[in-house]
Tab-separated table of C-alpha atoms and ligand atoms in Angstrom:
chain	number	residue	atom	x	y	z
A	1	MET	CA	-22.400	36.109	33.618
A	2	LYS	CA	-23.098	33.842	36.592
A	3	LEU	CA	-24.109	30.254	35.837
A	4	ASN	CA	-27.454	30.635	37.596
A	5	GLU	CA	-28.286	33.735	35.576
A	6	ILE	CA	-27.555	31.842	32.376
A	7	LEU	CA	-29.659	28.877	33.471
A	8	ASP	CA	-32.577	31.168	34.332
A	9	LYS	CA	-32.830	32.229	30.702
A	10	THR	CA	-34.772	30.459	27.973
A	11	LEU	CA	-33.021	27.649	26.091
A	12	SER	CA	-32.945	29.861	23.042
A	13	GLU	CA	-31.137	32.633	24.939
A	14	GLN	CA	-28.842	30.088	26.585
A	15	SER	CA	-27.576	28.712	23.311
A	16	ALA	CA	-25.608	31.897	22.624
A	17	LEU	CA	-24.144	31.905	26.146
A	18	PHE	CA	-22.760	28.369	26.214
A	19	THR	CA	-19.583	27.743	24.222
A	20	ASN	CA	-19.234	24.613	22.096
A	21	VAL	CA	-16.428	22.380	23.300
A	22	LYS	CA	-14.804	22.388	19.872
A	23	ASP	CA	-14.420	26.180	20.079
A	24	LEU	CA	-12.729	26.235	23.504
A	25	PRO	CA	-9.120	26.504	22.234
A	26	SER	CA	-9.935	29.958	20.840
A	27	HIS	CA	-11.017	31.056	24.359
A	28	GLU	CA	-7.707	30.401	26.086
A	29	ASN	CA	-7.500	32.136	29.502
A	30	LYS	CA	-11.073	33.372	29.125
A	31	GLN	CA	-14.161	32.598	31.142
A	32	VAL	CA	-16.667	30.269	29.414
A	33	ALA	CA	-19.871	28.429	30.194
A	34	ILE	CA	-20.285	24.883	28.879
A	35	ARG	CA	-22.885	22.166	29.224
A	36	GLY	CA	-23.116	18.549	28.259
A	37	TRP	CA	-23.015	14.916	29.267
A	38	VAL	CA	-20.435	13.516	31.639
A	39	TYR	CA	-18.115	11.349	29.584
A	40	ARG	CA	-15.799	10.223	32.385
A	41	SER	CA	-15.151	11.298	35.946
A	42	ARG	CA	-12.743	10.598	38.735
A	43	GLY	CA	-12.150	12.395	42.000
A	44	SER	CA	-10.301	12.573	45.256
A	45	ASN	CA	-10.938	14.456	48.478
A	46	ASN	CA	-10.134	17.861	47.049
A	47	LEU	CA	-9.929	17.513	43.295
A	48	TYR	CA	-12.398	16.161	40.750
A	49	PHE	CA	-11.920	15.633	37.011
A	50	VAL	CA	-15.084	15.594	34.960
A	51	VAL	CA	-14.727	15.050	31.229
A	52	VAL	CA	-17.699	16.684	29.510
A	53	LYS	CA	-18.899	15.951	25.976
A	54	ASP	CA	-21.394	18.118	24.153
A	55	GLY	CA	-21.510	16.499	20.725
A	56	THR	CA	-18.857	18.825	19.292
A	57	GLY	CA	-15.974	17.476	21.370
A	58	VAL	CA	-14.823	16.410	24.837
A	59	ILE	CA	-13.064	18.548	27.434
A	60	GLN	CA	-11.559	17.804	30.814
A	61	CYS	CA	-12.919	20.054	33.551
A	62	THR	CA	-11.090	20.348	36.854
A	63	LEU	CA	-13.091	20.970	39.997
A	64	ASP	CA	-11.218	22.174	43.061
A	65	LYS	CA	-12.997	21.845	46.406
A	66	GLU	CA	-11.528	25.078	47.727
A	67	GLN	CA	-12.636	27.032	44.694
A	68	LEU	CA	-16.152	25.557	44.582
A	69	GLY	CA	-16.994	25.556	48.262
A	70	ASP	CA	-18.487	22.744	50.318
A	71	ALA	CA	-22.085	23.131	49.163
A	72	THR	CA	-21.303	22.682	45.463
A	73	TRP	CA	-18.715	20.014	46.209
A	74	LYS	CA	-21.424	17.874	47.824
A	75	GLU	CA	-23.555	18.333	44.720
A	76	ILE	CA	-21.081	16.506	42.479
A	77	GLU	CA	-21.614	12.962	43.644
A	78	PRO	CA	-23.017	10.620	42.638
A	79	ILE	CA	-22.053	11.374	39.054
A	80	TYR	CA	-22.742	8.863	36.284
A	81	PRO	CA	-20.858	8.896	32.982
A	82	GLU	CA	-23.295	9.190	30.022
A	83	SER	CA	-26.286	9.609	32.373
A	84	SER	CA	-25.424	12.796	34.237
A	85	VAL	CA	-25.822	16.141	32.503
A	86	VAL	CA	-23.960	19.177	33.832
A	87	ALA	CA	-23.419	22.888	33.244
A	88	LEU	CA	-20.422	24.829	34.442
A	89	THR	CA	-18.439	28.015	34.106
A	90	GLY	CA	-14.681	28.224	34.255
A	91	THR	CA	-11.483	29.389	32.637
A	92	VAL	CA	-9.961	27.687	29.606
A	93	LYS	CA	-6.342	26.734	30.243
A	94	LYS	CA	-3.730	25.149	28.077
A	95	ASP	CA	-2.621	21.868	29.639
A	96	GLU	CA	-0.422	19.390	27.816
A	97	ARG	CA	-1.596	16.567	30.112
A	98	ALA	CA	-5.279	17.024	29.311
A	99	PRO	CA	-6.713	15.095	26.338
A	100	GLY	CA	-6.867	17.630	23.501
A	101	GLY	CA	-4.333	19.938	25.179
A	102	PHE	CA	-6.855	22.155	27.000
A	103	GLU	CA	-8.874	21.983	30.174
A	104	VAL	CA	-11.424	24.117	31.992
A	105	LYS	CA	-10.709	25.218	35.563
A	106	VAL	CA	-14.215	25.232	36.990
A	107	ASN	CA	-15.662	28.196	38.932
A	108	GLU	CA	-19.290	27.134	39.177
A	109	PHE	CA	-20.830	23.717	38.664
A	110	LYS	CA	-24.384	22.534	38.460
A	111	MET	CA	-25.827	19.060	38.031
A	112	LEU	CA	-28.734	19.527	35.607
A	113	PHE	CA	-29.775	15.885	35.478
A	114	ARG	CA	-28.203	13.213	37.619
A	115	GLY	CA	-29.871	10.163	36.082
A	116	GLU	CA	-29.158	6.553	36.978
A	117	PRO	CA	-26.010	4.472	36.527
A	118	PHE	CA	-25.576	3.863	32.797
A	119	PRO	CA	-26.312	0.234	31.941
A	120	ILE	CA	-23.442	-0.055	29.462
A	121	GLY	CA	-19.982	-0.704	30.860
A	122	LYS	CA	-16.696	-1.760	29.309
A	123	ASP	CA	-16.210	-4.911	27.221
A	124	GLN	CA	-19.856	-5.703	26.607
A	125	SER	CA	-20.852	-8.258	24.003
A	126	ILE	CA	-21.977	-7.073	20.589
A	127	GLU	CA	-25.459	-8.496	21.125
A	128	PHE	CA	-25.794	-6.634	24.437
A	129	LEU	CA	-24.708	-3.391	22.767
A	130	LEU	CA	-27.265	-3.983	20.012
A	131	ASP	CA	-29.990	-4.557	22.616
A	132	GLN	CA	-28.951	-1.248	24.193
A	133	ARG	CA	-28.623	0.513	20.860
A	134	HIS	CA	-30.904	3.384	21.934
A	135	LEU	CA	-28.263	4.210	24.553
A	136	TRP	CA	-25.227	3.050	22.614
A	137	VAL	CA	-25.825	5.413	19.657
A	138	ARG	CA	-24.471	8.182	21.898
A	139	SER	CA	-21.084	6.462	22.229
A	140	GLN	CA	-18.217	8.379	20.690
A	141	ARG	CA	-17.708	5.591	18.181
A	142	ILE	CA	-21.234	5.447	16.812
A	143	ALA	CA	-21.663	9.233	17.028
A	144	ASP	CA	-18.476	9.617	14.963
A	145	ALA	CA	-19.537	7.022	12.410
A	146	LEU	CA	-22.910	8.730	11.903
A	147	LYS	CA	-21.293	12.126	11.461
A	148	PHE	CA	-18.847	10.618	9.020
A	149	LYS	CA	-21.664	9.099	6.971
A	150	ASN	CA	-23.370	12.480	6.882
A	151	SER	CA	-20.178	14.022	5.493
A	152	LEU	CA	-19.886	11.223	2.953
A	153	MET	CA	-23.368	12.013	1.684
A	154	LYS	CA	-22.693	15.742	1.740
A	155	ALA	CA	-19.679	15.142	-0.470
A	156	CYS	CA	-21.664	12.931	-2.864
A	157	ARG	CA	-24.460	15.488	-3.082
A	158	GLU	CA	-21.977	18.288	-3.683
A	159	PHE	CA	-20.336	16.246	-6.436
A	160	LEU	CA	-23.622	15.300	-8.117
A	161	ASP	CA	-24.979	18.858	-7.814
A	162	SER	CA	-21.897	20.136	-9.622
A	163	LYS	CA	-22.678	17.730	-12.477
A	164	GLY	CA	-26.264	18.963	-12.840
A	165	PHE	CA	-28.082	16.177	-10.977
A	166	ILE	CA	-31.305	16.619	-9.034
A	167	GLU	CA	-32.469	14.426	-6.167
A	168	ILE	CA	-35.783	12.627	-6.612
A	169	GLN	CA	-37.998	10.458	-4.429
A	170	PRO	CA	-39.100	7.059	-5.716
A	171	PRO	CA	-41.836	5.072	-3.955
A	172	LEU	CA	-40.772	2.601	-1.284
A	173	PHE	CA	-43.981	0.569	-1.653
A	174	THR	CA	-43.666	-1.191	-5.004
A	175	ASN	CA	-45.508	-3.861	-6.929
A	176	SER	CA	-42.499	-5.722	-8.343
A	177	ALA	CA	-38.966	-6.678	-7.388
A	178	CYS	CA	-36.110	-4.719	-8.934
A	179	GLU	CA	-33.220	-6.913	-7.880
A	180	GLY	CA	-34.667	-10.405	-7.674
A	181	GLY	CA	-37.652	-12.222	-6.277
A	182	SER	CA	-36.354	-14.101	-3.259
A	183	GLU	CA	-34.888	-11.140	-1.406
A	184	VAL	CA	-38.009	-9.029	-1.392
A	185	PHE	CA	-40.096	-8.148	1.673
A	186	GLU	CA	-43.808	-8.600	1.196
A	187	VAL	CA	-46.153	-6.327	3.135
A	188	LYS	CA	-49.898	-6.229	3.403
A	189	TYR	CA	-51.194	-3.300	1.407
A	190	PHE	CA	-54.948	-2.949	2.051
A	191	ASP	CA	-56.453	-5.952	0.278
A	192	THR	CA	-53.417	-6.650	-1.857
A	193	LYS	CA	-49.671	-7.238	-1.503
A	194	ALA	CA	-46.860	-4.749	-1.877
A	195	TYR	CA	-43.088	-5.143	-1.759
A	196	LEU	CA	-40.631	-2.914	0.026
A	197	SER	CA	-38.325	-1.304	-2.501
A	198	GLN	CA	-35.007	-3.000	-3.196
A	199	SER	CA	-33.842	-0.086	-5.323
A	200	GLY	CA	-35.189	3.145	-6.794
A	201	GLN	CA	-33.585	2.431	-10.133
A	202	LEU	CA	-36.564	1.419	-12.250
A	203	TYR	CA	-38.411	4.586	-11.227
A	204	SER	CA	-35.388	6.764	-11.909
A	205	GLU	CA	-35.249	5.267	-15.396
A	206	ALA	CA	-38.685	6.818	-15.972
A	207	VAL	CA	-37.837	10.176	-14.444
A	208	ILE	CA	-34.713	10.778	-16.583
A	209	ALA	CA	-36.944	11.466	-19.601
A	210	GLY	CA	-37.837	14.765	-17.914
A	211	ASN	CA	-34.733	15.388	-15.781
A	212	PRO	CA	-31.835	13.648	-17.545
A	213	ARG	CA	-29.617	13.355	-14.463
A	214	VAL	CA	-31.213	12.284	-11.192
A	215	TYR	CA	-30.211	10.550	-8.042
A	216	VAL	CA	-32.003	8.823	-5.194
A	217	PHE	CA	-30.726	8.481	-1.653
A	218	ALA	CA	-33.175	6.233	0.131
A	219	PRO	CA	-33.546	3.025	2.104
A	220	SER	CA	-33.306	-0.240	0.178
A	221	PHE	CA	-34.788	-3.371	1.669
A	222	ARG	CA	-33.430	-6.881	1.129
A	223	ALA	CA	-34.935	-9.971	2.733
A	224	ASP	CA	-31.479	-11.481	2.960
A	225	PRO	CA	-31.329	-13.904	5.902
A	226	SER	CA	-27.534	-14.008	5.988
A	227	ARG	CA	-25.813	-12.317	8.911
A	228	THR	CA	-22.574	-10.974	7.547
A	229	PRO	CA	-20.518	-7.851	8.231
A	230	ARG	CA	-21.708	-6.392	4.909
A	231	HIS	CA	-25.419	-7.130	4.793
A	232	LEU	CA	-28.325	-5.288	6.351
A	233	THR	CA	-31.960	-5.934	5.571
A	234	GLU	CA	-32.460	-2.159	5.453
A	235	PHE	CA	-29.597	-0.067	4.097
A	236	TRP	CA	-29.195	3.313	2.436
A	237	GLN	CA	-28.380	3.391	-1.217
A	238	LEU	CA	-27.248	6.312	-3.361
A	239	GLU	CA	-28.427	5.710	-6.913
A	240	PRO	CA	-27.598	8.103	-9.742
A	241	GLU	CA	-29.298	7.468	-13.101
A	242	MET	CA	-28.283	9.312	-16.262
A	243	ALA	CA	-29.760	9.700	-19.747
A	244	TRP	CA	-27.206	9.817	-22.579
A	245	PHE	CA	-24.628	7.901	-20.548
A	246	ASP	CA	-22.933	4.767	-21.818
A	247	PHE	CA	-21.014	2.090	-19.949
A	248	ASP	CA	-17.668	3.942	-19.930
A	249	MET	CA	-19.197	7.261	-18.872
A	250	ASN	CA	-20.924	5.432	-16.025
A	251	LEU	CA	-17.658	4.013	-14.697
A	252	GLU	CA	-15.921	7.377	-15.085
A	253	LEU	CA	-18.613	9.141	-13.083
A	254	GLN	CA	-18.299	6.539	-10.309
A	255	GLU	CA	-14.541	6.794	-9.998
A	256	GLN	CA	-14.678	10.588	-10.025
A	257	MET	CA	-17.284	10.534	-7.278
A	258	VAL	CA	-15.282	8.081	-5.159
A	259	GLU	CA	-12.136	10.178	-5.563
A	260	TYR	CA	-14.122	13.302	-4.688
A	261	PHE	CA	-15.588	11.973	-1.467
A	262	CYS	CA	-12.317	10.358	-0.359
A	263	HIS	CA	-10.518	13.691	-0.702
A	264	TYR	CA	-13.407	15.590	0.865
A	265	LEU	CA	-13.450	13.267	3.888
A	266	ALA	CA	-9.665	13.393	4.285
A	267	LYS	CA	-9.993	17.164	4.489
A	268	HIS	CA	-13.188	17.560	6.532
A	269	GLU	CA	-13.198	14.497	8.788
A	270	ALA	CA	-9.505	13.939	9.488
A	271	ASP	CA	-10.071	13.687	13.259
A	272	ILE	CA	-12.737	11.014	12.946
A	273	LEU	CA	-10.627	9.087	10.436
A	274	LYS	CA	-7.700	9.123	12.851
A	275	ARG	CA	-9.868	7.958	15.744
A	276	PHE	CA	-10.807	4.934	13.626
A	277	GLY	CA	-7.173	4.204	12.814
A	278	ARG	CA	-7.254	5.519	9.252
A	279	ASP	CA	-4.554	7.889	8.100
A	280	PRO	CA	-6.324	10.608	6.050
A	281	LYS	CA	-3.371	10.498	3.628
A	282	GLU	CA	-4.555	7.059	2.524
A	283	LEU	CA	-7.786	8.656	1.305
A	284	LEU	CA	-5.894	11.421	-0.483
A	285	ALA	CA	-4.041	8.655	-2.319
A	286	ILE	CA	-7.305	7.312	-3.811
A	287	LYS	CA	-7.199	8.611	-7.386
A	288	ALA	CA	-9.198	7.909	-10.539
A	289	PRO	CA	-9.005	6.164	-12.932
A	290	PHE	CA	-9.471	2.798	-11.243
A	291	LYS	CA	-8.394	-0.471	-12.821
A	292	ARG	CA	-10.989	-2.282	-14.964
A	293	MET	CA	-10.880	-6.063	-14.764
A	294	THR	CA	-13.186	-8.102	-16.966
A	295	TYR	CA	-14.937	-11.165	-15.629
A	296	ASN	CA	-12.985	-13.241	-18.181
A	297	GLU	CA	-9.705	-11.933	-16.752
A	298	ALA	CA	-10.957	-12.445	-13.215
A	299	VAL	CA	-11.793	-16.108	-13.843
A	300	GLU	CA	-8.349	-16.642	-15.328
A	301	ILE	CA	-6.623	-14.979	-12.368
A	302	LEU	CA	-8.682	-16.965	-9.878
A	303	GLN	CA	-8.026	-20.265	-11.664
A	304	LYS	CA	-4.286	-19.512	-11.693
A	305	LYS	CA	-4.488	-18.967	-7.942
A	306	GLY	CA	-6.067	-22.384	-7.536
A	307	VAL	CA	-9.648	-21.237	-6.919
A	308	LYS	CA	-12.210	-23.771	-8.179
A	309	ILE	CA	-14.238	-21.563	-10.493
A	310	LYS	CA	-15.483	-22.028	-14.031
A	311	TRP	CA	-16.775	-19.501	-16.512
A	312	GLY	CA	-20.369	-18.653	-15.605
A	313	ASP	CA	-19.997	-19.017	-11.839
A	314	GLY	CA	-20.747	-16.084	-9.589
A	315	ILE	CA	-18.049	-14.057	-7.862
A	316	GLY	CA	-18.492	-14.021	-4.093
A	317	LEU	CA	-16.703	-12.070	-1.397
A	318	ASP	CA	-13.866	-14.613	-1.144
A	319	GLU	CA	-13.148	-14.232	-4.839
A	320	GLU	CA	-13.519	-10.443	-4.675
A	321	LYS	CA	-10.920	-10.310	-1.915
A	322	ILE	CA	-8.424	-12.243	-4.012
A	323	LEU	CA	-9.016	-10.036	-7.045
A	324	VAL	CA	-8.361	-6.806	-5.156
A	325	ALA	CA	-5.715	-8.174	-2.779
A	326	GLU	CA	-2.775	-6.470	-4.470
A	327	ASN	CA	-4.494	-3.104	-4.895
A	328	LYS	CA	-4.742	-0.121	-2.594
A	329	GLN	CA	-7.226	1.438	-5.023
A	330	PRO	CA	-10.720	0.114	-5.749
A	331	VAL	CA	-11.064	-2.079	-8.837
A	332	PHE	CA	-13.958	-2.340	-11.298
A	333	LEU	CA	-15.033	-5.892	-12.051
A	334	ILE	CA	-16.842	-5.578	-15.392
A	335	ASN	CA	-18.720	-7.585	-18.002
A	336	LEU	CA	-20.164	-10.466	-16.048
A	337	PRO	CA	-22.078	-13.319	-17.730
A	338	LYS	CA	-25.604	-12.204	-18.588
A	339	GLU	CA	-27.123	-15.260	-16.875
A	340	ILE	CA	-25.974	-14.099	-13.470
A	341	ARG	CA	-26.801	-10.408	-13.935
A	342	ALA	CA	-30.023	-8.422	-13.740
A	343	PHE	CA	-32.465	-8.311	-16.646
A	344	TYR	CA	-32.075	-4.549	-17.110
A	345	MET	CA	-28.372	-4.717	-17.983
A	346	LYS	CA	-27.492	-4.140	-21.610
A	347	ILE	CA	-25.780	-6.930	-23.552
A	348	ASN	CA	-22.099	-6.259	-24.257
A	349	PRO	CA	-21.930	-5.883	-28.061
A	350	LYS	CA	-18.261	-6.968	-28.085
A	351	ASP	CA	-18.952	-10.161	-26.117
A	352	PRO	CA	-22.688	-10.949	-26.126
A	353	LYS	CA	-22.384	-13.650	-23.471
A	354	THR	CA	-21.707	-10.787	-21.046
A	355	VAL	CA	-23.349	-7.500	-20.061
A	356	LEU	CA	-22.249	-3.873	-19.687
A	357	ASP	CA	-22.155	-3.969	-15.917
A	358	GLY	CA	-19.536	-3.034	-13.380
A	359	ASP	CA	-19.110	-3.649	-9.667
A	360	LEU	CA	-16.670	-1.447	-7.827
A	361	LEU	CA	-14.685	-3.573	-5.396
A	362	ALA	CA	-13.033	-1.784	-2.484
A	363	PRO	CA	-9.651	-2.931	-1.192
A	364	GLU	CA	-8.851	-4.306	2.280
A	365	GLY	CA	-11.213	-7.258	1.977
A	366	ILE	CA	-14.329	-5.072	1.740
A	367	GLY	CA	-15.551	-6.173	-1.698
A	368	GLU	CA	-18.439	-4.626	-3.626
A	369	ILE	CA	-19.390	-1.078	-2.689
A	370	ILE	CA	-21.069	-0.071	-5.966
A	371	GLY	CA	-23.047	-1.979	-8.568
A	372	GLY	CA	-24.040	-0.385	-11.847
A	373	SER	CA	-24.636	-0.883	-15.556
A	374	GLU	CA	-25.651	0.567	-18.859
A	375	ARG	CA	-29.353	-0.266	-19.178
A	376	VAL	CA	-31.238	-2.022	-21.962
A	377	ALA	CA	-32.787	0.810	-23.990
A	378	ASP	CA	-34.281	-1.362	-26.739
A	379	TYR	CA	-37.796	-2.771	-26.321
A	380	ASP	CA	-37.168	-6.135	-27.991
A	381	GLU	CA	-33.895	-6.707	-26.176
A	382	LEU	CA	-35.613	-6.006	-22.858
A	383	ILE	CA	-38.358	-8.540	-23.644
A	384	ARG	CA	-35.674	-11.112	-24.509
A	385	ARG	CA	-33.713	-10.354	-21.312
A	386	LEU	CA	-36.854	-10.697	-19.153
A	387	LYS	CA	-37.775	-14.025	-20.749
A	388	GLU	CA	-34.220	-15.362	-20.426
A	389	GLN	CA	-34.477	-14.717	-16.699
A	390	ASN	CA	-37.907	-16.379	-16.460
A	391	LEU	CA	-39.538	-13.083	-15.605
A	392	ASP	CA	-42.982	-12.251	-16.932
A	393	PRO	CA	-42.991	-9.144	-19.181
A	394	LYS	CA	-46.563	-8.547	-17.959
A	395	ASP	CA	-45.103	-7.638	-14.558
A	396	TYR	CA	-42.995	-4.954	-16.169
A	397	THR	CA	-45.542	-3.250	-18.403
A	398	TRP	CA	-44.801	0.322	-17.415
A	399	PHE	CA	-41.043	-0.267	-17.412
A	400	LEU	CA	-41.273	-1.697	-20.947
A	401	GLU	CA	-43.248	1.333	-22.083
A	402	LEU	CA	-40.256	3.532	-21.302
A	403	ARG	CA	-38.650	1.749	-24.275
A	404	LYS	CA	-41.605	2.627	-26.497
A	405	TYR	CA	-41.838	6.315	-25.742
A	406	GLY	CA	-38.679	8.362	-26.022
A	407	SER	CA	-36.127	5.673	-25.206
A	408	VAL	CA	-32.526	6.887	-24.938
A	409	PRO	CA	-29.225	5.274	-23.988
A	410	HIS	CA	-28.826	5.479	-20.226
A	411	ALA	CA	-26.868	4.101	-17.318
A	412	GLY	CA	-26.669	4.289	-13.564
A	413	PHE	CA	-25.312	2.783	-10.406
A	414	GLY	CA	-26.065	2.170	-6.750
A	415	MET	CA	-23.687	2.688	-3.862
A	416	GLY	CA	-24.280	1.258	-0.392
A	417	ALA	CA	-23.498	4.108	2.025
A	418	GLU	CA	-22.840	1.791	4.980
A	419	ARG	CA	-20.421	-0.304	2.958
A	420	VAL	CA	-18.410	2.761	2.036
A	421	CYS	CA	-18.258	3.815	5.698
A	422	ARG	CA	-17.188	0.319	6.641
A	423	TRP	CA	-14.333	0.542	4.160
A	424	LEU	CA	-13.105	4.029	5.030
A	425	LEU	CA	-13.515	3.737	8.819
A	426	LYS	CA	-12.328	0.104	8.967
A	427	LEU	CA	-15.576	-0.862	10.743
A	428	ASP	CA	-16.063	-4.491	11.718
A	429	SER	CA	-19.518	-4.361	10.218
A	430	VAL	CA	-21.872	-2.160	8.196
A	431	ARG	CA	-24.136	-2.145	11.223
A	432	ASP	CA	-22.008	0.540	12.886
A	433	ALA	CA	-22.718	2.940	10.028
A	434	ILE	CA	-26.463	3.068	10.709
A	435	PRO	CA	-28.072	4.124	14.014
A	436	PHE	CA	-30.537	1.250	14.327
A	437	PRO	CA	-29.327	-1.693	12.216
A	438	ARG	CA	-31.721	-4.313	10.951
A	439	ASN	CA	-30.955	-7.923	10.150
A	440	ILE	CA	-32.834	-11.222	10.265
A	441	ASN	CA	-32.973	-11.345	14.053
A	442	ARG	CA	-32.965	-7.702	14.949
A	443	LEU	CA	-35.961	-5.426	14.712
A	444	ALA	CA	-35.606	-3.611	18.049
A	445	PRO	CA	-34.794	-1.104	19.387
B	1	4AD	O1	-25.720	-4.363	-6.444
B	1	4AD	P1	-27.068	-3.898	-5.973
B	1	4AD	O2	-28.046	-4.900	-5.559
B	1	4AD	O3	-27.611	-2.982	-7.151
B	1	4AD	C1	-28.816	-2.368	-7.228
B	1	4AD	O4	-29.652	-2.348	-6.370
B	1	4AD	C2	-28.971	-1.569	-8.498
B	1	4AD	N1	-30.410	-1.333	-8.710
B	1	4AD	C3	-28.193	-0.308	-8.363
B	1	4AD	C4	-28.324	0.615	-9.547
B	1	4AD	O5	-27.769	0.315	-10.566
B	1	4AD	N2	-29.060	1.685	-9.431
B	1	4AD	O6	-26.849	-2.884	-4.755
B	1	4AD	C5	-26.067	-1.743	-4.916
B	1	4AD	C6	-25.135	-1.551	-3.733
B	1	4AD	C7	-24.108	-2.646	-3.543
B	1	4AD	O7	-22.970	-2.445	-4.323
B	1	4AD	C8	-23.801	-2.529	-2.059
B	1	4AD	O8	-22.867	-1.478	-1.829
B	1	4AD	C9	-25.129	-2.122	-1.485
B	1	4AD	O9	-25.887	-1.544	-2.527
B	1	4AD	N3	-25.851	-3.272	-0.925
B	1	4AD	C10	-25.987	-3.521	0.396
B	1	4AD	N4	-25.557	-2.866	1.481
B	1	4AD	C11	-25.892	-3.366	2.701
B	1	4AD	N5	-26.648	-4.462	2.876
B	1	4AD	C12	-27.117	-5.162	1.811
B	1	4AD	N6	-27.899	-6.234	2.003
B	1	4AD	C13	-26.797	-4.691	0.503
B	1	4AD	N7	-27.115	-5.099	-0.750
B	1	4AD	C14	-26.527	-4.224	-1.586
B	2	MG	MG1	-24.519	-5.945	-6.727
């Protein structure tokens, strides 16, 4: 069919007539129609190379003046990478020199939207790219990272589905902080105050009495002013919560899930992984079980390495890096002192100065990607834990009631999706795993 005839049809009819770039290799020596954004272009008097991207791939298209005729040839310029949108017909040819091994020899060419010169060039500063984020999200790099994150979540959902979980929706307006008072965003809520949710966990703990295995995948908000490569003020957290799960079962579920998504991504997103410099084989090598390291052991190791740390101190990223340095696999750091852990974590019966918590630390200097724990199921213990942390039990009335009516042992964890992408794609920062990142000085675009 002629290009003009295709373009005269409705968009719905057109979608069957244009071939996706990723499918071109199976049309070798055949005539195709494609459409998309100009990715790159260069030309001479008689020959023009236009690399077209359509969201499924990129393909080099060769335009020959003799073939196209003068009228169409004049139509080509000016042509602006990322701004200009084109449609063309041509023949798919194998060509070792073309990126991807194929090219399209163009018969007909039409500029659908010429646009203006794209404001983003090479070697721009990070701040400039963040200011232009609405345009930069279309870059191959960000587009890849977003697709990769989607596959990560697909894998997690597939894994949790197979274990009988259902997805639930907690509120994002809340009346109390889940993870600590100082990092909570206050918003005006009619004539009172509300807080943006830091975690869906407390709500999931209620829901498991009716659906014993649930998970939440939702935004979590943290009023954390620090600008680091691993903190966002708004990030996406996957939080499974399970009735009848103890501490060990919780860790086992986490390591199985991590193994599952690593293998899934190695299989389904090998091209993206390679573009980010990650050999998919490295993900296939991630295998449960992961090492468990107690806080007591960690302090000992750190002290032996000359780190100034005493029992009771927190473990920051610098310490996490040292603890995982010799591992290619993630490592669980477990049983931290109760004083530095959340009120909802159950006391470790074997060492009551510590709790039944575990952080999963990723290798390669990434640090914590998952935090989880067995929860306090006993009413009196929960009251004691709240008071120890100078929290007012009155602020947790409904949460305490869960321990009065049908309390069961339970556990859960939360995984930061952007942190996992940062690890697997070797991203400089979590910000490249979310389309419009938020931190203390960025609220736009
Ligand atoms: O360790 P956190 O704070 O744990 C919780 O919120 C628990 N309620 C989870 C649960 O048990 N259901 O956060 C969990 C994970 C961290 O391990 C990290 O991967 C990620 O969320 N995370 C962040 N990611 C990006 N930016 C931030 N500011 C983050 N804070 C935590
Ligand atoms: Mg944590």
